[in-house]
Amino acid sequence: MEQIGSVTELAVRNVGAAAALGAAIGEDAASRVLHGTATVCDIVLASLALDVDSVQAVVEYAEAVAIGAVSQGEAGSRCA
């Protein structure tokens, strides 16, 4: 679970990482990823941008959200 959770935590603390993720997958999708409201599409896009396994990324993101490692906002229904 450390891979995506660590990237998300780093991005929350480091504006440079958040900006880089936003440039790679779009600001809206990056914002949803960082605020715990990402769609599966958002996570797959982020995993491709970060060159990590997409299935593992989805599982790890869900775990990170479940344990509160990612701040949760209002869920959106838009797919990036």
Coordinates of C-alpha atoms in Angstrom, one line a residue:
M1 CA 0.0 0.0 0.0
E2 CA 3.0 2.3 0.4
Q3 CA 3.4 3.1 -3.2
I4 CA 0.3 5.2 -4.0
G5 CA -0.2 6.2 -0.4
S6 CA 3.3 7.6 -0.2
V7 CA 2.9 9.5 -3.5
T8 CA -0.4 11.0 -2.4
E9 CA 1.0 12.0 1.0
L10 CA 4.0 13.5 -0.7
A11 CA 1.8 15.4 -3.1
V12 CA -0.3 16.8 -0.3
R13 CA 2.8 18.1 1.4
N14 CA 4.7 19.2 -1.6
V15 CA 3.1 21.7 -4.0
G16 CA 5.6 20.7 -6.7
A17 CA 4.5 17.1 -6.7
A18 CA 0.8 18.1 -6.8
A19 CA 1.5 20.5 -9.7
A20 CA 3.4 17.7 -11.5
L21 CA 0.5 15.3 -11.1
G22 CA -1.9 18.0 -12.3
A23 CA 0.2 18.6 -15.4
A24 CA 0.3 14.9 -16.1
I25 CA -3.4 14.0 -15.6
G26 CA -5.2 17.3 -15.4
E27 CA -5.9 19.7 -12.5
D28 CA -9.4 18.4 -11.9
A29 CA -8.4 14.7 -11.8
A30 CA -5.3 15.5 -9.6
S31 CA -7.5 17.5 -7.2
R32 CA -9.9 14.5 -6.9
V33 CA -6.9 12.1 -6.3
L34 CA -5.5 14.3 -3.6
H35 CA -8.8 14.9 -1.9
G36 CA -9.9 11.3 -1.8
T37 CA -12.8 11.6 -4.3
A38 CA -11.0 10.2 -7.3
T39 CA -12.8 8.0 -9.8
V40 CA -11.3 4.7 -11.0
C41 CA -10.5 6.6 -14.2
D42 CA -8.6 9.2 -12.2
I43 CA -6.5 6.5 -10.5
V44 CA -5.8 4.7 -13.7
L45 CA -4.6 7.9 -15.3
A46 CA -2.4 8.7 -12.3
S47 CA -1.0 5.2 -12.3
L48 CA -0.1 5.5 -16.0
A49 CA 1.5 8.9 -15.3
L50 CA 3.5 7.5 -12.4
D51 CA 4.3 4.2 -14.2
V52 CA 2.8 1.9 -11.6
D53 CA 0.5 -1.0 -12.0
S54 CA -3.1 0.3 -12.4
V55 CA -4.8 -2.5 -10.5
Q56 CA -2.5 -2.2 -7.6
A57 CA -2.9 1.6 -7.7
V58 CA -6.7 1.3 -7.4
V59 CA -6.4 -1.1 -4.5
E60 CA -3.9 1.0 -2.7
Y61 CA -5.8 4.2 -3.2
A62 CA -9.0 2.6 -1.9
E63 CA -7.0 1.4 1.2
A64 CA -5.5 4.9 1.7
V65 CA -8.9 6.5 1.6
A66 CA -10.4 3.9 3.9
I67 CA -7.8 4.5 6.6
G68 CA -7.9 8.2 6.2
A69 CA -4.5 8.7 4.7
V70 CA -6.2 10.9 2.1
S71 CA -8.4 13.8 3.1
Q72 CA -11.9 13.2 1.9
G73 CA -14.0 15.7 0.1
E74 CA -17.3 15.5 -1.8
A75 CA -17.3 12.7 -4.3
G76 CA -17.7 13.6 -7.9
S77 CA -19.2 11.5 -10.7
R78 CA -17.0 12.8 -13.5
C79 CA -14.5 10.6 -15.1
A80 CA -11.3 12.4 -16.1

